[in-house]
C-alpha cells in the first residue's frame, strides 16, 4: 500500500497528526502496544498497524513484536542519530521554552514533552522554574502577566488603574502592543487612549486589570523612549555614593561590579552616570542610613531635605 493510497480518503491532516504523535510517544516510551495507541486515538488496532506501515515506509525505524512483552518499538538512539543539536543548545532551548511556559502560553506542555523525546538528556526539565510574580504579591498578581498577554494576542483593549512616577493615580484604557523586560522589571508598551500616544507602563503599578470585549486594530508605534527632562534632553548625573557593606547585595542588583570600589574601612563606593529623577531619589532613600551621597552636591541636598521632611512626620 502506497503512502498516497493511504491518504486518499478521510481527513489527511488528522492522520498526519496521529502519525506524528505516535512517533513522539515511541520516542518517549521506547515501546507501546497497538491496543494502547488505539485507545488513545479512538481508532481500531488495525488502523494503528496501518499507521506503523506508513511510518516504516517513510524511514522511521519502527518494528513490531508479538507475544508476551511484544508491542510496537522504535530502534534505540533514533532521536540521537537524527538530531544535530548539541546538549548545550538543547538546554538553551529548554530554558527558553520554560520561560515561555511561565506566561501560560498554550500548548507548551506538549512542546516540553516533544523536547524530552527529541533530546533524551533534557527529559528532566525541573531544574528551572520561572515565575513572573514578585515576592509578596497577591494571588491575582500571578495571572496579571497572562491576562495582559492574552489581551495582546487577541487584540483586546485593557482597562486598569495606574500610578505614574510622580505618584498620580488614573484610570487608563490601552491597546497593548509589546511586553518589555528592562532594568529588572516588566513593562507594557501600549497605545494609551487617554494620552492619545504610546506609553510604557510598569506592570507592578498596574492594578485592577480588566480585559474588555472591545477589540482594536494594531497601530505602528515608535520605539519606547526614555523619560526626558524639561529641556527635552535626557538628564544625566555623575554620582558618587558610599555604601555600607550590609547593603552590598542591593548594589549588585543594579550595578556592574566594575563601578564598585571596595574601601579600606569595609565600605563600598559607587561611581556611575545615571538618569536623574524620582527613580534615583527613591532608590537612594530606600537604603536609609546605609548610603551617603558624596557627589553631586545638589543630589545630596535633595536627599537631605527629603529625609528631614520624613523625620518631621515622626517627631513627637
mmCIF file with all atom_site columns, C-alpha atoms in Angstrom, residues 205-285:
data_model
loop_
_atom_site.group_PDB
_atom_site.id
_atom_site.type_symbol
_atom_site.label_atom_id
_atom_site.label_alt_id
_atom_site.label_comp_id
_atom_site.label_asym_id
_atom_site.label_entity_id
_atom_site.label_seq_id
_atom_site.pdbx_PDB_ins_code
_atom_site.Cartn_x
_atom_site.Cartn_y
_atom_site.Cartn_z
_atom_site.occupancy
_atom_site.B_iso_or_equiv
_atom_site.pdbx_formal_charge
_atom_site.auth_seq_id
_atom_site.auth_comp_id
_atom_site.auth_asym_id
_atom_site.auth_atom_id
_atom_site.pdbx_PDB_model_num
ATOM 1  C CA . UNK A 1 205 ? 1.959   49.648 39.080 1.00 0.00 ? 205 UNK A CA 1
ATOM 2  C CA . UNK A 1 206 ? -0.937  48.325 37.020 1.00 0.00 ? 206 UNK A CA 1
ATOM 3  C CA . UNK A 1 207 ? -3.856  47.376 39.274 1.00 0.00 ? 207 UNK A CA 1
ATOM 4  C CA . UNK A 1 208 ? -7.428  46.102 38.787 1.00 0.00 ? 208 UNK A CA 1
ATOM 5  C CA . UNK A 1 209 ? -6.716  44.984 35.240 1.00 0.00 ? 209 UNK A CA 1
ATOM 6  C CA . UNK A 1 210 ? -9.752  44.090 33.145 1.00 0.00 ? 210 UNK A CA 1
ATOM 7  C CA . UNK A 1 211 ? -9.836  42.799 29.585 1.00 0.00 ? 211 UNK A CA 1
ATOM 8  C CA . UNK A 1 212 ? -12.673 44.417 27.631 1.00 0.00 ? 212 UNK A CA 1
ATOM 9  C CA . UNK A 1 213 ? -14.615 42.742 24.852 1.00 0.00 ? 213 UNK A CA 1
ATOM 10 C CA . UNK A 1 214 ? -13.738 45.640 22.571 1.00 0.00 ? 214 UNK A CA 1
ATOM 11 C CA . UNK A 1 215 ? -11.048 44.843 20.001 1.00 0.00 ? 215 UNK A CA 1
ATOM 12 C CA . UNK A 1 216 ? -8.679  47.156 18.149 1.00 0.00 ? 216 UNK A CA 1
ATOM 13 C CA . UNK A 1 217 ? -6.537  47.334 15.034 1.00 0.00 ? 217 UNK A CA 1
ATOM 14 C CA . UNK A 1 218 ? -2.816  47.401 15.913 1.00 0.00 ? 218 UNK A CA 1
ATOM 15 C CA . UNK A 1 219 ? -1.079  50.719 15.376 1.00 0.00 ? 219 UNK A CA 1
ATOM 16 C CA . UNK A 1 220 ? 2.505   51.206 14.248 1.00 0.00 ? 220 UNK A CA 1
ATOM 17 C CA . UNK A 1 221 ? 4.193   52.550 17.369 1.00 0.00 ? 221 UNK A CA 1
ATOM 18 C CA . UNK A 1 222 ? 7.708   54.023 17.643 1.00 0.00 ? 222 UNK A CA 1
ATOM 19 C CA . UNK A 1 223 ? 10.304  52.504 19.935 1.00 0.00 ? 223 UNK A CA 1
ATOM 20 C CA . UNK A 1 224 ? 9.748   53.326 23.628 1.00 0.00 ? 224 UNK A CA 1
ATOM 21 C CA . UNK A 1 225 ? 11.695  56.430 24.597 1.00 0.00 ? 225 UNK A CA 1
ATOM 22 C CA . UNK A 1 226 ? 13.370  57.233 27.887 1.00 0.00 ? 226 UNK A CA 1
ATOM 23 C CA . UNK A 1 227 ? 11.884  59.921 30.066 1.00 0.00 ? 227 UNK A CA 1
ATOM 24 C CA . UNK A 1 228 ? 13.056  63.376 29.106 1.00 0.00 ? 228 UNK A CA 1
ATOM 25 C CA . UNK A 1 229 ? 13.790  66.438 31.195 1.00 0.00 ? 229 UNK A CA 1
ATOM 26 C CA . UNK A 1 230 ? 12.089  69.809 30.686 1.00 0.00 ? 230 UNK A CA 1
ATOM 27 C CA . UNK A 1 231 ? 14.856  70.768 28.266 1.00 0.00 ? 231 UNK A CA 1
ATOM 28 C CA . UNK A 1 232 ? 13.928  67.853 26.033 1.00 0.00 ? 232 UNK A CA 1
ATOM 29 C CA . UNK A 1 233 ? 17.240  66.067 26.647 1.00 0.00 ? 233 UNK A CA 1
ATOM 30 C CA . UNK A 1 234 ? 17.958  63.101 28.850 1.00 0.00 ? 234 UNK A CA 1
ATOM 31 C CA . UNK A 1 235 ? 19.009  64.375 32.272 1.00 0.00 ? 235 UNK A CA 1
ATOM 32 C CA . UNK A 1 236 ? 22.145  62.558 33.412 1.00 0.00 ? 236 UNK A CA 1
ATOM 33 C CA . UNK A 1 237 ? 24.069  62.959 36.641 1.00 0.00 ? 237 UNK A CA 1
ATOM 34 C CA . UNK A 1 238 ? 27.534  61.762 37.702 1.00 0.00 ? 238 UNK A CA 1
ATOM 35 C CA . UNK A 1 239 ? 27.076  60.119 41.084 1.00 0.00 ? 239 UNK A CA 1
ATOM 36 C CA . UNK A 1 240 ? 29.453  59.152 43.839 1.00 0.00 ? 240 UNK A CA 1
ATOM 37 C CA . UNK A 1 241 ? 27.754  57.107 46.583 1.00 0.00 ? 241 UNK A CA 1
ATOM 38 C CA . UNK A 1 242 ? 29.278  55.476 49.655 1.00 0.00 ? 242 UNK A CA 1
ATOM 39 C CA . UNK A 1 243 ? 27.553  52.270 50.798 1.00 0.00 ? 243 UNK A CA 1
ATOM 40 C CA . UNK A 1 244 ? 27.933  50.218 53.939 1.00 0.00 ? 244 UNK A CA 1
ATOM 41 C CA . UNK A 1 245 ? 28.789  46.556 53.372 1.00 0.00 ? 245 UNK A CA 1
ATOM 42 C CA . UNK A 1 246 ? 25.407  45.460 54.730 1.00 0.00 ? 246 UNK A CA 1
ATOM 43 C CA . UNK A 1 247 ? 23.657  46.557 51.521 1.00 0.00 ? 247 UNK A CA 1
ATOM 44 C CA . UNK A 1 248 ? 26.207  45.252 49.012 1.00 0.00 ? 248 UNK A CA 1
ATOM 45 C CA . UNK A 1 249 ? 23.527  42.924 47.655 1.00 0.00 ? 249 UNK A CA 1
ATOM 46 C CA . UNK A 1 250 ? 21.402  45.933 46.693 1.00 0.00 ? 250 UNK A CA 1
ATOM 47 C CA . UNK A 1 251 ? 24.352  47.359 44.774 1.00 0.00 ? 251 UNK A CA 1
ATOM 48 C CA . UNK A 1 252 ? 24.777  44.145 42.799 1.00 0.00 ? 252 UNK A CA 1
ATOM 49 C CA . UNK A 1 253 ? 21.061  44.105 41.944 1.00 0.00 ? 253 UNK A CA 1
ATOM 50 C CA . UNK A 1 254 ? 21.521  47.138 39.710 1.00 0.00 ? 254 UNK A CA 1
ATOM 51 C CA . UNK A 1 255 ? 25.179  47.866 39.019 1.00 0.00 ? 255 UNK A CA 1
ATOM 52 C CA . UNK A 1 256 ? 28.146  46.124 37.438 1.00 0.00 ? 256 UNK A CA 1
ATOM 53 C CA . UNK A 1 257 ? 30.991  45.391 39.841 1.00 0.00 ? 257 UNK A CA 1
ATOM 54 C CA . UNK A 1 258 ? 33.361  47.429 37.648 1.00 0.00 ? 258 UNK A CA 1
ATOM 55 C CA . UNK A 1 259 ? 31.591  50.543 39.002 1.00 0.00 ? 259 UNK A CA 1
ATOM 56 C CA . UNK A 1 260 ? 32.065  49.494 42.636 1.00 0.00 ? 260 UNK A CA 1
ATOM 57 C CA . UNK A 1 261 ? 35.219  50.091 44.711 1.00 0.00 ? 261 UNK A CA 1
ATOM 58 C CA . UNK A 1 262 ? 35.926  48.284 47.988 1.00 0.00 ? 262 UNK A CA 1
ATOM 59 C CA . UNK A 1 263 ? 37.282  50.775 50.539 1.00 0.00 ? 263 UNK A CA 1
ATOM 60 C CA . UNK A 1 264 ? 39.802  50.068 53.286 1.00 0.00 ? 264 UNK A CA 1
ATOM 61 C CA . UNK A 1 265 ? 37.202  50.671 56.049 1.00 0.00 ? 265 UNK A CA 1
ATOM 62 C CA . UNK A 1 266 ? 34.929  47.947 54.628 1.00 0.00 ? 266 UNK A CA 1
ATOM 63 C CA . UNK A 1 267 ? 32.541  50.309 52.871 1.00 0.00 ? 267 UNK A CA 1
ATOM 64 C CA . UNK A 1 268 ? 31.923  50.452 49.103 1.00 0.00 ? 268 UNK A CA 1
ATOM 65 C CA . UNK A 1 269 ? 31.933  53.384 46.681 1.00 0.00 ? 269 UNK A CA 1
ATOM 66 C CA . UNK A 1 270 ? 29.799  53.525 43.566 1.00 0.00 ? 270 UNK A CA 1
ATOM 67 C CA . UNK A 1 271 ? 30.696  55.921 40.762 1.00 0.00 ? 271 UNK A CA 1
ATOM 68 C CA . UNK A 1 272 ? 28.265  55.945 37.849 1.00 0.00 ? 272 UNK A CA 1
ATOM 69 C CA . UNK A 1 273 ? 26.441  58.198 35.400 1.00 0.00 ? 273 UNK A CA 1
ATOM 70 C CA . UNK A 1 274 ? 22.685  57.652 35.792 1.00 0.00 ? 274 UNK A CA 1
ATOM 71 C CA . UNK A 1 275 ? 19.417  59.273 34.699 1.00 0.00 ? 275 UNK A CA 1
ATOM 72 C CA . UNK A 1 276 ? 18.325  61.739 37.374 1.00 0.00 ? 276 UNK A CA 1
ATOM 73 C CA . UNK A 1 277 ? 14.752  61.606 38.590 1.00 0.00 ? 277 UNK A CA 1
ATOM 74 C CA . UNK A 1 278 ? 12.345  60.019 41.039 1.00 0.00 ? 278 UNK A CA 1
ATOM 75 C CA . UNK A 1 279 ? 13.693  56.512 40.474 1.00 0.00 ? 279 UNK A CA 1
ATOM 76 C CA . UNK A 1 280 ? 17.153  57.603 41.566 1.00 0.00 ? 280 UNK A CA 1
ATOM 77 C CA . UNK A 1 281 ? 15.932  59.508 44.628 1.00 0.00 ? 281 UNK A CA 1
ATOM 78 C CA . UNK A 1 282 ? 13.657  56.634 45.675 1.00 0.00 ? 282 UNK A CA 1
ATOM 79 C CA . UNK A 1 283 ? 16.478  54.127 45.302 1.00 0.00 ? 283 UNK A CA 1
ATOM 80 C CA . UNK A 1 284 ? 18.844  56.167 47.484 1.00 0.00 ? 284 UNK A CA 1
ATOM 81 C CA . UNK A 1 285 ? 16.174  56.814 50.120 1.00 0.00 ? 285 UNK A CA 1
#
